[in-house]
C-alpha positions as a Markdown table, in Angstrom:
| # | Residue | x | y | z |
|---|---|---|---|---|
| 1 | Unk | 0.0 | 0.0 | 0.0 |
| 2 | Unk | 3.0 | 1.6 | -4.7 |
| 3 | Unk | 4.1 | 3.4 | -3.0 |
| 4 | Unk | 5.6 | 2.0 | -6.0 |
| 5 | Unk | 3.6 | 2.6 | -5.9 |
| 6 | Unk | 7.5 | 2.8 | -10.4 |
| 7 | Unk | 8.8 | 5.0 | -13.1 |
| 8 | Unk | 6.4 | 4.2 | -15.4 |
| 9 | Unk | 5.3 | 4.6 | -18.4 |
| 10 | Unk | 1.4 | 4.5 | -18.8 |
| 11 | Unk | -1.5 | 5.0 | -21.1 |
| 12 | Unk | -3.6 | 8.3 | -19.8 |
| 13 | Unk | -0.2 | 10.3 | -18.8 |
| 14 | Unk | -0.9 | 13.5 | -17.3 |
| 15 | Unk | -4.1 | 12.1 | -15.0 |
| 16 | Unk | -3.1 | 11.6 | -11.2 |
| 17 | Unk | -1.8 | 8.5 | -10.2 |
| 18 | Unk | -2.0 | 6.3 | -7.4 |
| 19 | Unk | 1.0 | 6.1 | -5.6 |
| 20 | Unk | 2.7 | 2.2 | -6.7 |
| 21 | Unk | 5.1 | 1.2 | -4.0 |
| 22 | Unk | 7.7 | -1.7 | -5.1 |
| 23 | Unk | 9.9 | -3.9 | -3.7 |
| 24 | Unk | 12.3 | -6.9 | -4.3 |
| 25 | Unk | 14.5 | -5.9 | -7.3 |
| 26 | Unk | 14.3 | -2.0 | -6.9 |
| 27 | Unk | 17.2 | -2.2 | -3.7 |
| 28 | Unk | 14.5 | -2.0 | -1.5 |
| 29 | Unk | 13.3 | 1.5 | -2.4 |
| 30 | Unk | 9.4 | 2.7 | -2.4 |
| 31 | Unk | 8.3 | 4.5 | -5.8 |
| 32 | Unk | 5.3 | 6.8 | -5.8 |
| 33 | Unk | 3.9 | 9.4 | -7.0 |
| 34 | Unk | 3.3 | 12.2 | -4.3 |
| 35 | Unk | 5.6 | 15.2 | -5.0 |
| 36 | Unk | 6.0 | 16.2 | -1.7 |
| 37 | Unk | 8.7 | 19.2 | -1.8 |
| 38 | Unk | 6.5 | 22.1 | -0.4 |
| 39 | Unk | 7.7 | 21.3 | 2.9 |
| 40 | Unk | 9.9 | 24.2 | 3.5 |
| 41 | Unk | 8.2 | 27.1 | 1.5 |
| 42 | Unk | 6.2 | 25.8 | -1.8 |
| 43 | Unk | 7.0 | 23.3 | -4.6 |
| 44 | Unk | 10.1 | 23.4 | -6.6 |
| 45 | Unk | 9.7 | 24.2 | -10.3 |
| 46 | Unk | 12.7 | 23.2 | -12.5 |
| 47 | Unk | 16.1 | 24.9 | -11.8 |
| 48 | Unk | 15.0 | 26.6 | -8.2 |
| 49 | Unk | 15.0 | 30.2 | -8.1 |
| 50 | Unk | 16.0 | 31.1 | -11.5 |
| 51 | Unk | 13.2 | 28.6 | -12.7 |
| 52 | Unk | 10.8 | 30.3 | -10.1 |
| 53 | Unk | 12.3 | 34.3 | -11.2 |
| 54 | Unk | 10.7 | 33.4 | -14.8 |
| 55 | Unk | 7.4 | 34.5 | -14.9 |
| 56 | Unk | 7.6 | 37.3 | -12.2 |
| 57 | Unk | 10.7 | 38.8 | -14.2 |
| 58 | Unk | 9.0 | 38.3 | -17.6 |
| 59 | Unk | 5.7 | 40.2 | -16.4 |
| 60 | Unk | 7.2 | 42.9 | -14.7 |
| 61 | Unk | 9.5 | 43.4 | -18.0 |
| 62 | Unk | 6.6 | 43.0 | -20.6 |
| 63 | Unk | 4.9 | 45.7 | -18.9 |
| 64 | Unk | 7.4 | 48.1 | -17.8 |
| 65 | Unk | 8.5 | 48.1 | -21.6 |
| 66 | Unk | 5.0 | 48.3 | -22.6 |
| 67 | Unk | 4.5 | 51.1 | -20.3 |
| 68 | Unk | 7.5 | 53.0 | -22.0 |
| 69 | Unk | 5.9 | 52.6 | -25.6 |
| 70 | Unk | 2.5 | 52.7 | -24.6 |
| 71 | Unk | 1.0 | 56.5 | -24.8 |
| 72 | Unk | 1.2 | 58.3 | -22.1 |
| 73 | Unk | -2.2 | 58.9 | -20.9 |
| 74 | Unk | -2.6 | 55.0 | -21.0 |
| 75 | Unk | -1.1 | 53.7 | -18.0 |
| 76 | Unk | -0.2 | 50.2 | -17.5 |
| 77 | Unk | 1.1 | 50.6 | -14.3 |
| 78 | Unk | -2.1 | 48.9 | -12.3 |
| 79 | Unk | -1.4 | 45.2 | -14.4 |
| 80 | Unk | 1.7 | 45.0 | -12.5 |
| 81 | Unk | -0.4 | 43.4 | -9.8 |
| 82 | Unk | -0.7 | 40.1 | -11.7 |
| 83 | Unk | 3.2 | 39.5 | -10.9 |
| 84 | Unk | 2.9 | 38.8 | -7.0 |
| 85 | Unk | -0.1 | 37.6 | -7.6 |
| 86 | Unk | 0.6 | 34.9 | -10.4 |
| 87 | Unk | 4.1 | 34.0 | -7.9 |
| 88 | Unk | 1.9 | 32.9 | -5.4 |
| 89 | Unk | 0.6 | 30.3 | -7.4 |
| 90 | Unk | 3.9 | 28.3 | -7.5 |
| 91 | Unk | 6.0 | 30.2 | -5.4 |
| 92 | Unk | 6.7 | 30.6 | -1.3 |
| 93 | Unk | 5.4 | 33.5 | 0.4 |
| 94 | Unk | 8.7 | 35.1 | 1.0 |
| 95 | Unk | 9.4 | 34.5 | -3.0 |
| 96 | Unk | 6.0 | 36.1 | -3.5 |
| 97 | Unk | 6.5 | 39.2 | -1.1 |
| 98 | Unk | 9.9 | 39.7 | -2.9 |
| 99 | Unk | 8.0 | 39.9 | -6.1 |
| 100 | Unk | 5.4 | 42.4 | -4.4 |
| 101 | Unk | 8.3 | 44.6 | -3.7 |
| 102 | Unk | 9.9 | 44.3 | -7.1 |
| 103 | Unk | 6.5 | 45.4 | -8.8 |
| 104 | Unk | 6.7 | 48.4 | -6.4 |
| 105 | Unk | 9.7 | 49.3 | -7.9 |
| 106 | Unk | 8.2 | 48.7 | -11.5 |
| 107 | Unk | 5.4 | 50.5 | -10.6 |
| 108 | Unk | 7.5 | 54.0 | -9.6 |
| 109 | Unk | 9.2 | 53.8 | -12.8 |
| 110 | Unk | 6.5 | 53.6 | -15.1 |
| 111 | Unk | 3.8 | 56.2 | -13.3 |
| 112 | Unk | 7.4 | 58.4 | -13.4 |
| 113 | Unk | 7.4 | 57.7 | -16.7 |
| 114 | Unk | 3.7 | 58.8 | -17.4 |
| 115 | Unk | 3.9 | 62.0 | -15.3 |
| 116 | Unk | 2.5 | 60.6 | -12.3 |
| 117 | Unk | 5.4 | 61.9 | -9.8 |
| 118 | Unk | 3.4 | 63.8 | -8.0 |
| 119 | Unk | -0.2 | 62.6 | -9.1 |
| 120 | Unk | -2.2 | 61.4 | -6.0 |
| 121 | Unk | -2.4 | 58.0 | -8.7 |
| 122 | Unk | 1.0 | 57.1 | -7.8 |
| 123 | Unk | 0.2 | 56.3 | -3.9 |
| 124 | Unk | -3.1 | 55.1 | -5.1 |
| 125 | Unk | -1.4 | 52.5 | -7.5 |
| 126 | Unk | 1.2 | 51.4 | -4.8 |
| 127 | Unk | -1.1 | 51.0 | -2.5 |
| 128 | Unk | -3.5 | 49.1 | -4.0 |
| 129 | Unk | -0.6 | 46.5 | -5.6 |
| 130 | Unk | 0.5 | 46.3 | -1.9 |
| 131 | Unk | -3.4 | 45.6 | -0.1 |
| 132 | Unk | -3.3 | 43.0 | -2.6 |
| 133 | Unk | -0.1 | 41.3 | -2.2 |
| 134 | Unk | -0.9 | 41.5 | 1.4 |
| 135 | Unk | -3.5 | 39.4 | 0.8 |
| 136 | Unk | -1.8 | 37.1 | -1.4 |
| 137 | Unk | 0.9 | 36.7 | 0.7 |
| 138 | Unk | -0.7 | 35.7 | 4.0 |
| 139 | Unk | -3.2 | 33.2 | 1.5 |
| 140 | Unk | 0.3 | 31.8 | 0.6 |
| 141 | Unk | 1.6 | 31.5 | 4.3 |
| 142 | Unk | -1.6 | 29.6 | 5.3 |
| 143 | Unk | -1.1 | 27.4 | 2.0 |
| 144 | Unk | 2.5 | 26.5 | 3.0 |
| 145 | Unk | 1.8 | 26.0 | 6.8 |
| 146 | Unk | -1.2 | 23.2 | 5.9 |
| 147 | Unk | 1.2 | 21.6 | 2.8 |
| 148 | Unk | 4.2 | 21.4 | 6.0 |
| 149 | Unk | 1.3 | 19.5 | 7.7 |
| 150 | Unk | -0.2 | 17.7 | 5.0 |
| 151 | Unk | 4.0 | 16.4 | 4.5 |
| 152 | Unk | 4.7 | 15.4 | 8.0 |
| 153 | Unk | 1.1 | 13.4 | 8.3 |
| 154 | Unk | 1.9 | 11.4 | 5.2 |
| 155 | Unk | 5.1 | 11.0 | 6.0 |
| 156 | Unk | 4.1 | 9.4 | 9.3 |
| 157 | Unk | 1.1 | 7.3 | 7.5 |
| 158 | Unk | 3.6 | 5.8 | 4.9 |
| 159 | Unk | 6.1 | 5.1 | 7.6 |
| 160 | Unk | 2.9 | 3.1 | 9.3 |
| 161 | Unk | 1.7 | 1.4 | 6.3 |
| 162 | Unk | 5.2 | 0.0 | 5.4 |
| 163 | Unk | 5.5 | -1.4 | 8.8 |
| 164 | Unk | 2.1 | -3.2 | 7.8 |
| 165 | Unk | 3.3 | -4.0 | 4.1 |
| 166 | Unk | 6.7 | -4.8 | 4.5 |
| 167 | Unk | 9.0 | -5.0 | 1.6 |
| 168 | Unk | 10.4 | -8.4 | 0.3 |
| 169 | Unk | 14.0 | -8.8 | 0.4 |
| 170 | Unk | 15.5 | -9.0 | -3.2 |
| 171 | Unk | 17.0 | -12.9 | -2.8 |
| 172 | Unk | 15.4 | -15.3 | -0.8 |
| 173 | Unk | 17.5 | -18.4 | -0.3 |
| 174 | Unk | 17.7 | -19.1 | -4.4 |
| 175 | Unk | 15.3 | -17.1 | -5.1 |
| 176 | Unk | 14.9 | -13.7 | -6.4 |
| 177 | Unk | 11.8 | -11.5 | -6.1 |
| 178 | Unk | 10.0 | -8.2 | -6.8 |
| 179 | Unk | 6.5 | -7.1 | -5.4 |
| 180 | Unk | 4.4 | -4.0 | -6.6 |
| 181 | Unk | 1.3 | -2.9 | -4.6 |
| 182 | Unk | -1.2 | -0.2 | -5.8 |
| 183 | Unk | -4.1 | 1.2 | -3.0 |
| 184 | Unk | -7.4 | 1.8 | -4.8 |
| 185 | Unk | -7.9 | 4.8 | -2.2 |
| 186 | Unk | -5.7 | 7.4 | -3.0 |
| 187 | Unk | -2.6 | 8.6 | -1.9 |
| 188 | Unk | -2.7 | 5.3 | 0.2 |
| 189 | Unk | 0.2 | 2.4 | 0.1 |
| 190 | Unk | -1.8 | -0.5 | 1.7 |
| 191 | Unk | -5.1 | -1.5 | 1.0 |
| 192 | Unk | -6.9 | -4.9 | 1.3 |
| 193 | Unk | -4.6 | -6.8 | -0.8 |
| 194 | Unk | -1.6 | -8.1 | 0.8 |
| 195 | Unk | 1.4 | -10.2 | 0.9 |
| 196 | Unk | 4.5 | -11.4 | 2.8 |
| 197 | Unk | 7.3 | -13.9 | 3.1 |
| 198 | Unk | 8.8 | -16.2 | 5.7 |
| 199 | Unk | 12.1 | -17.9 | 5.2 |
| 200 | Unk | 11.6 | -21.5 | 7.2 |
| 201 | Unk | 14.9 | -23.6 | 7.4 |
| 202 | Unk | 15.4 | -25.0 | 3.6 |
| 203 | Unk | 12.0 | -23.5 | 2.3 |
| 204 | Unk | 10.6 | -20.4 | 1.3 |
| 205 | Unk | 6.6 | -19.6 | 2.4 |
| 206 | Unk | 4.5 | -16.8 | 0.6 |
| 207 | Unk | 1.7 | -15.6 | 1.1 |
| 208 | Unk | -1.0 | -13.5 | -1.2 |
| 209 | Unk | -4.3 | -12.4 | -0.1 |
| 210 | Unk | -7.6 | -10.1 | -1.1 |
| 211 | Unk | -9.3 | -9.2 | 1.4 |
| 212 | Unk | -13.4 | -8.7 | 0.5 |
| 213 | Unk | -14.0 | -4.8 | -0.2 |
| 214 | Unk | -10.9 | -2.8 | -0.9 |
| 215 | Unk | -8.9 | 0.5 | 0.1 |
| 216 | Unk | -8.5 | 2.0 | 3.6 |
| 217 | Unk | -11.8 | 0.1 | 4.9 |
| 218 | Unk | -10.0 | -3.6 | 4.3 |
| 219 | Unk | -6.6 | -2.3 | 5.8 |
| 220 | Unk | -8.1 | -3.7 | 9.4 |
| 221 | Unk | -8.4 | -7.4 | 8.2 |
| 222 | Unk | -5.1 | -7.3 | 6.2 |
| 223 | Unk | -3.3 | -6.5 | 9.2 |
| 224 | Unk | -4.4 | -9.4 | 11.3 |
| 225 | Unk | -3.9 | -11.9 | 8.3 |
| 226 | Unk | -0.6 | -10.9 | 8.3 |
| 227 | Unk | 0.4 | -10.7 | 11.3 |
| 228 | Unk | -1.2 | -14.2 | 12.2 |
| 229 | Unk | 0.9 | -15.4 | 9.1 |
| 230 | Unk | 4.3 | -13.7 | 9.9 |
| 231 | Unk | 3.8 | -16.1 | 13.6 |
| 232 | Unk | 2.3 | -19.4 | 12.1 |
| 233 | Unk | 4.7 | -19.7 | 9.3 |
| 234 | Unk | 7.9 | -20.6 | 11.8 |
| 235 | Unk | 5.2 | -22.9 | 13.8 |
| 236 | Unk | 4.0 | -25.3 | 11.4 |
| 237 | Unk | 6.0 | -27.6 | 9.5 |
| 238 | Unk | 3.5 | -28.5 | 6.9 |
| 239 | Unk | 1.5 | -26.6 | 4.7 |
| 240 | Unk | -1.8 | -27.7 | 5.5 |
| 241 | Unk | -1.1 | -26.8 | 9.3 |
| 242 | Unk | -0.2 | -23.3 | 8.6 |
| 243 | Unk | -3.1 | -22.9 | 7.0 |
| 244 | Unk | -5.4 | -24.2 | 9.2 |
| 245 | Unk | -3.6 | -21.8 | 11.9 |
| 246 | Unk | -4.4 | -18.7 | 9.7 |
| 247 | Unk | -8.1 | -19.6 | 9.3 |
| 248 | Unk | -8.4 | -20.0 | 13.4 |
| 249 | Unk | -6.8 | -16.7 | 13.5 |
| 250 | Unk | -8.7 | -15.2 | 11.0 |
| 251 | Unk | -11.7 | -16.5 | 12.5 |
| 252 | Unk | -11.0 | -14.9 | 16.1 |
| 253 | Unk | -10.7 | -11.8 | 14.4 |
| 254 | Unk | -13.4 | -11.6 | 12.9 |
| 255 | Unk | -15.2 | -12.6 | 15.8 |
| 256 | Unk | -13.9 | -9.4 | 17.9 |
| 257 | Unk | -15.4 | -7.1 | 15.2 |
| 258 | Unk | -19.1 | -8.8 | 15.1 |
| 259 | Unk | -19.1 | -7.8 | 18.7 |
| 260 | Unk | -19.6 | -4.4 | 17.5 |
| 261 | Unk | -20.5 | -4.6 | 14.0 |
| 262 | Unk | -22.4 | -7.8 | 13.1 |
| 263 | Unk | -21.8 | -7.0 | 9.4 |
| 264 | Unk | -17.9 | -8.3 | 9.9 |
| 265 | Unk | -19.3 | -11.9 | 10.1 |
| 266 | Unk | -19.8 | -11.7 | 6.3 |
| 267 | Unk | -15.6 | -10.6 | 5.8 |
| 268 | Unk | -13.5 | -13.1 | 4.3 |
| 269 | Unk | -10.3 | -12.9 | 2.7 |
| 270 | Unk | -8.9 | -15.1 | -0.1 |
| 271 | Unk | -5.5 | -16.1 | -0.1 |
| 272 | Unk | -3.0 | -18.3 | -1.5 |
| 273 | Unk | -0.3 | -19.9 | 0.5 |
| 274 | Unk | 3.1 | -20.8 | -1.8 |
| 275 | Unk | 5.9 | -23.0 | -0.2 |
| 276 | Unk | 9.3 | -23.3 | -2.2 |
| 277 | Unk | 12.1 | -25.5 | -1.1 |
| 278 | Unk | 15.4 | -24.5 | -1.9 |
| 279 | Unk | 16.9 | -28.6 | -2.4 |
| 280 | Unk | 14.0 | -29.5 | -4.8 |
| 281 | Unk | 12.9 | -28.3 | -8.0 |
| 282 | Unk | 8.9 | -28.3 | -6.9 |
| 283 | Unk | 6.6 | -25.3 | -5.9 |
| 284 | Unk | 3.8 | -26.1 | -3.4 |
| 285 | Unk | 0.1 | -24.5 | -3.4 |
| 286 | Unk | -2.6 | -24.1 | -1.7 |
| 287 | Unk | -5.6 | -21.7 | -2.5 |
| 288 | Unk | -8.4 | -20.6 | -0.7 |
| 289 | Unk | -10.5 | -19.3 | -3.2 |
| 290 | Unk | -8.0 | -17.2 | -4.4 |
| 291 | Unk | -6.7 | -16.7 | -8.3 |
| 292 | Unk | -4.1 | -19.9 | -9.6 |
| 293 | Unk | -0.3 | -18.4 | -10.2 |
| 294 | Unk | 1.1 | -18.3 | -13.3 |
| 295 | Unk | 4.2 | -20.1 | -14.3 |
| 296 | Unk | 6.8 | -19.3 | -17.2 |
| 297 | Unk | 8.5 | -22.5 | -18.1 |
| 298 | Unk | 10.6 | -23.1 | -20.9 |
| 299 | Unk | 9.1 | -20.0 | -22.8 |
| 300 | Unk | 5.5 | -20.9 | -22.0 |
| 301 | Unk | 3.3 | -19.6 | -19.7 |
| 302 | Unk | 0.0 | -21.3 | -18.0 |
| 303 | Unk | -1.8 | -21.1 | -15.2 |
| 304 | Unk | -1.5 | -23.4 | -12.4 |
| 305 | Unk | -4.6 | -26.2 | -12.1 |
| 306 | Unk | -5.5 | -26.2 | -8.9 |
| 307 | Unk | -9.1 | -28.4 | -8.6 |
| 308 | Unk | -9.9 | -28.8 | -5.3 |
| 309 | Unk | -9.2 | -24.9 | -3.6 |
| 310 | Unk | -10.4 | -24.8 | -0.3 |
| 311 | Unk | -13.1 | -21.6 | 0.4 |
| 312 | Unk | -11.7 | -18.6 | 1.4 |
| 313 | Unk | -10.6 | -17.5 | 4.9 |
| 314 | Unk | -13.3 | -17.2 | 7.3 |
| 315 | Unk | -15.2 | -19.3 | 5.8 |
| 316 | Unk | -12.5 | -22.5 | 5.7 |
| 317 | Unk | -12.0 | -25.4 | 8.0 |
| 318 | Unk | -10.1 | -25.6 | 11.0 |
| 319 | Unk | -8.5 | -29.1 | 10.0 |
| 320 | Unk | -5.3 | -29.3 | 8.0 |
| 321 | Unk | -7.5 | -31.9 | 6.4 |
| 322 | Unk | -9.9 | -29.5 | 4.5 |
| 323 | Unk | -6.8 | -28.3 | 2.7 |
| 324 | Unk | -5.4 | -29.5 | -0.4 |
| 325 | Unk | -1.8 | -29.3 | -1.6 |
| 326 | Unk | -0.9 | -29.0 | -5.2 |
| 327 | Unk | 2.8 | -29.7 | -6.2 |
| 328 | Unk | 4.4 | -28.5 | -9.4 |
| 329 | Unk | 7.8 | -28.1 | -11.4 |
| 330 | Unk | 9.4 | -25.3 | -10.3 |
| 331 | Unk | 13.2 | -25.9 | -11.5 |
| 332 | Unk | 16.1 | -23.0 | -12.9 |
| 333 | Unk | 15.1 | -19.6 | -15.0 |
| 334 | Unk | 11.0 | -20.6 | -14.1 |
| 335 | Unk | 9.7 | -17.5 | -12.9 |
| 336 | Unk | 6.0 | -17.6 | -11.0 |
| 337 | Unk | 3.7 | -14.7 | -10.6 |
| 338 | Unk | 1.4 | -14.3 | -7.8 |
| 339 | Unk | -1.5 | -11.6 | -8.0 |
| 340 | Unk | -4.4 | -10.5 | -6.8 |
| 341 | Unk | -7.9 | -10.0 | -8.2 |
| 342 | Unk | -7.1 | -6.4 | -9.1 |
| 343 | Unk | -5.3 | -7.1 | -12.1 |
| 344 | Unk | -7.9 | -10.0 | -13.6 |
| 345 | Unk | -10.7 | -7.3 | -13.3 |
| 346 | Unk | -9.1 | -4.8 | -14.3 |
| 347 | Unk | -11.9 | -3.2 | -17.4 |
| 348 | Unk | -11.0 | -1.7 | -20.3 |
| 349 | Unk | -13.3 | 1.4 | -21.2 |
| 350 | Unk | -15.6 | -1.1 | -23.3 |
| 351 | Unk | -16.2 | -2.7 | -20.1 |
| 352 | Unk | -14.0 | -6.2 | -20.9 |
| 353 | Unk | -12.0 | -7.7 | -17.9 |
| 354 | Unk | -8.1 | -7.8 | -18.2 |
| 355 | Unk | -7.2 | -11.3 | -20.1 |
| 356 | Unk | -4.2 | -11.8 | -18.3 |
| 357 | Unk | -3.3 | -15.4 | -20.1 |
| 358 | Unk | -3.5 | -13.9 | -23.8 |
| 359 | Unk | -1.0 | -11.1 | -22.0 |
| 360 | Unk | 1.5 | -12.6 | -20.4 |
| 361 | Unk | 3.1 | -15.0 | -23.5 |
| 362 | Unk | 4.6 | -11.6 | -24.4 |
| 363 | Unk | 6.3 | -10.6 | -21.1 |
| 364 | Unk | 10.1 | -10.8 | -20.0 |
| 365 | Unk | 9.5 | -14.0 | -17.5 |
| 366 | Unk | 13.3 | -14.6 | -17.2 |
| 367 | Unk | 13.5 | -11.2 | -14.6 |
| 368 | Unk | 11.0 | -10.3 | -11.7 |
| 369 | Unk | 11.7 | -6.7 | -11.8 |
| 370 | Unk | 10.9 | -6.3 | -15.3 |
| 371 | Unk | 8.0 | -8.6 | -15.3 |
| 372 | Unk | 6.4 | -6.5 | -12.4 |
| 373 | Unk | 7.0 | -3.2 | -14.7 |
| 374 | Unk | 5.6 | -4.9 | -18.1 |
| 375 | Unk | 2.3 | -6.2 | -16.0 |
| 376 | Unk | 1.6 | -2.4 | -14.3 |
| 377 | Unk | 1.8 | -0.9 | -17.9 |
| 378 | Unk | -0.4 | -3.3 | -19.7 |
| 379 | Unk | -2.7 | -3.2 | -17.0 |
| 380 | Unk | -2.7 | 0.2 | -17.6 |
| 381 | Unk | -2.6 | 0.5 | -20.7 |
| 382 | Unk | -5.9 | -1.7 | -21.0 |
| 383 | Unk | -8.2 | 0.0 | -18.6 |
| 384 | Unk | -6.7 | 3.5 | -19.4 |
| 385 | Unk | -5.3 | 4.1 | -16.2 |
| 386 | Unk | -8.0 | 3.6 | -14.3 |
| 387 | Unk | -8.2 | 0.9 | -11.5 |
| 388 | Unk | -10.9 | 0.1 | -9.4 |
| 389 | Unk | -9.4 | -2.3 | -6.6 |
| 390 | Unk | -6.4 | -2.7 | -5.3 |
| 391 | Unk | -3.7 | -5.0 | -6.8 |
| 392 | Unk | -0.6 | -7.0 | -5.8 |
| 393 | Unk | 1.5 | -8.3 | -7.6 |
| 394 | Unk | 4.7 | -10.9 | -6.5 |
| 395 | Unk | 7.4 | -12.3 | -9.1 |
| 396 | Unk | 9.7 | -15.4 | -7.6 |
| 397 | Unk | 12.7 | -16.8 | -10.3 |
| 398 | Unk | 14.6 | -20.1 | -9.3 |
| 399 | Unk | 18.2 | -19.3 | -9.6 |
| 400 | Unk | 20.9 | -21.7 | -8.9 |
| 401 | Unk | 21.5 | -22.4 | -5.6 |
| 402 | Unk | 25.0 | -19.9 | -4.6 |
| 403 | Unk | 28.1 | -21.8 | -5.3 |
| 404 | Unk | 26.5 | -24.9 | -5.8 |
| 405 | Unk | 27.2 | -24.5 | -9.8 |
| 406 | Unk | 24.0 | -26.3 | -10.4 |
| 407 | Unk | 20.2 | -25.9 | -9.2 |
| 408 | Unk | 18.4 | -27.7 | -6.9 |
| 409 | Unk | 17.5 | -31.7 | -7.9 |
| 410 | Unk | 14.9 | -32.6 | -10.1 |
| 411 | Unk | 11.9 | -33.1 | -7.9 |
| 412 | Unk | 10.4 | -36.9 | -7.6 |
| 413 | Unk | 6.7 | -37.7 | -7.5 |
| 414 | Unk | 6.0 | -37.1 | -3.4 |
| 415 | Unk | 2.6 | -36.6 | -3.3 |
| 416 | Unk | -0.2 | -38.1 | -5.3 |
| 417 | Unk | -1.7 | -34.9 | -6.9 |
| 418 | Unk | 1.4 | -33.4 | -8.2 |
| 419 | Unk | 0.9 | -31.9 | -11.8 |
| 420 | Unk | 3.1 | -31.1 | -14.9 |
| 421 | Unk | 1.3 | -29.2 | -17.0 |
């Protein structure tokens, strides 16, 4: 809960964008897209004060050169009032009362010029270019005291939401990954999508969720999944256990907030629990209603079957028994993509969903970081920047293990549901 959010490039450029935080391959870095630089006087344009000197300097020139061709019973003296006040727009109020007094000086010159030296018009002009510079000055003040406040509050949000959505590391065990989250509520980081990581002795757990509704509303349930699966995943040595810990946990959750608001009883949260051990070319799966990973394998790509997913969270058994583990390949250069329901219904402006699978034959599987980037822009690009739900997004490669000079070893038929396709 972007923020990247990325340094995108996206259909509908020059709308506002969400902020996209990502992770994994970007060196641990947070993209997004707040511009946050009025914290110590107003917004930096361009090359700092000569950039911001422009269009004062220009104005007060243009007229006072007007002024000295212009007849002289026409006096042009009064327009010199749209310097200041034009500053203001882009500008800090000491930049702007600088300008004010510049105008001043532009103004004596030019009612000189006209005859005006001793014309009660002269103090009259002043005065009025000061009233209203005055005016525009303190608007200015108050704008920059509530941007200083408007900085520090998101800064403190977006420290809080990263503690919630914390960033993969770029290389876990032998593998390496990238994450990109976008917020359907603005200026947001975390949402009700989520997703973490636990390395467990020789194994690497993920997990991917949705929580039902999305933006700042959903943050509450993402939190406790999360935290219940950052705790269980060290716990429980087999996947069906750990899942079975995070419905109980889920459950109690949800539990507490029916107390006060019976509606919480209909909250569930789809997920989808990866395990990847380092010594054996094999992914694990399980998924609780939530969309199958993609895999790219030897230049093809293809969803994962998985026919028996167990229902969502919160609405799941408490057994390890109600869940179902799927085993596939998962050898050198494959590359899987986790994501979350944002992406899939994702609509074009014809109102068609995202079709991810006709997509993703044409992305760059063989690195995370690049995968993650080609995803966000086609995403993009097909519902013309605008995205109704949150979205996650995780990309894991199998690298050879470090030193070993060779991957891990073909994985051997261990279970009785494992699939090839």
């Amino acid at each position: 809960m972007t923020r990247s959010p990325l340094p995108l490039s996206r259909a509908g450029a020059g709308r506002p964008k969400r902020p996209v935080a990502e992770w994994g391959t970007g060196g641990g870095r947070a993209h997004d897209h707040w511009h946050l630089s009025f914290a110590r006087g107003g917004p930096r344009v361009g090359g700092g004060v000569l950039a911001r000197s422009a269009v004062p300097v220009t104005l007060i020139t243009v007229i006072t050169l007007a002024a000295t061709f212009a007849p002289v019973a026409v006096h042009l003296s009064p327009l010199l009032v749209a310097a200041p006040t034009s500053t203001a727009a882009f500008a800090g109020s000491r930049f702007t009362a600088g300008t004010a007094l510049a105008a001043s000086g532009a103004m004596f010159v030019i009612d000189r010029h006209d005859g005006l030296l001793h014309s009660p018009l002269l103090p009259l002009h002043i005065a009025a270019l000061l009233v209203v510079s005055v005016f525009v000055v303190a608007a200015r003040s108050l704008h920059d005291r509530d941007l200083r406040e408007l900085s520090q509050v998101r800064a403190v949000a977006e420290v809080a939401q990263r503690v919630l959505l914390r960033p993969l590391p770029r290389r876990l065990g032998p593998l390496r990954v990238a994450c990109t989250y976008r917020a359907a509520a603005a200026h947001a980081l975390v949402g009700g999508d989520l997703y973490a990581a636990a390395r467990t002795g020789r194994a690497t757990r993920f997990l991917i969720g949705d929580v039902r509704g999305k933006g700042l509303p959903a943050v509450e349930d993402a939190s406790a999944l999360l935290g219940a699966f950052r705790e269980a995943a060290y716990q429980h040595a087999a996947l069906p256990e750990l899942a079975a810990a995070l419905e109980i946990s889920v459950r109690r959750h949800l539990a507490q907030l029916t107390e006060n608001d019976p509606e919480s009883a209909e909250r569930f949260i789809t997920a989808l629990l990866v395990e990847i051990p380092d010594e054996a070319a094999l992914v694990q799966v399980i998924s609780c209603g939530h969309p199958s990973p993609l895999r790219g394998r030897h230049g093809k790509v293809a969803a994962l079957p998985i026919p028996r997913p167990a229902p969502p969270l919160g609405l799941a058994g408490i057994s390890p028994d109600s869940y179902h583990v799927d085993t596939f390949a998962f050898g050198p250069a494959d590359t899987l993509l986790l994501y979350t329901d944002g992406v899939v219904e994702a609509r074009s402006t014809a109102g068609v969903f995202y079709p991810i699978l006709e997509r993703a034959a044409g992305w760059p599987w063989d690195c995370p970081h690049s995968l993650l980037r080609r995803v966000n822009d086609d995403v993009d690009l097909h519902a013309d920047g605008h995205l109704e739900d949150d979205l996650a997004l995780v990309a894991i490669r199998r690298t050879p293990a470090t030193g070993s000079g060779h991957g891990p070893r073909p994985s051997q038929p261990h279970h009785p549901t494992e699939v090839d396709p």
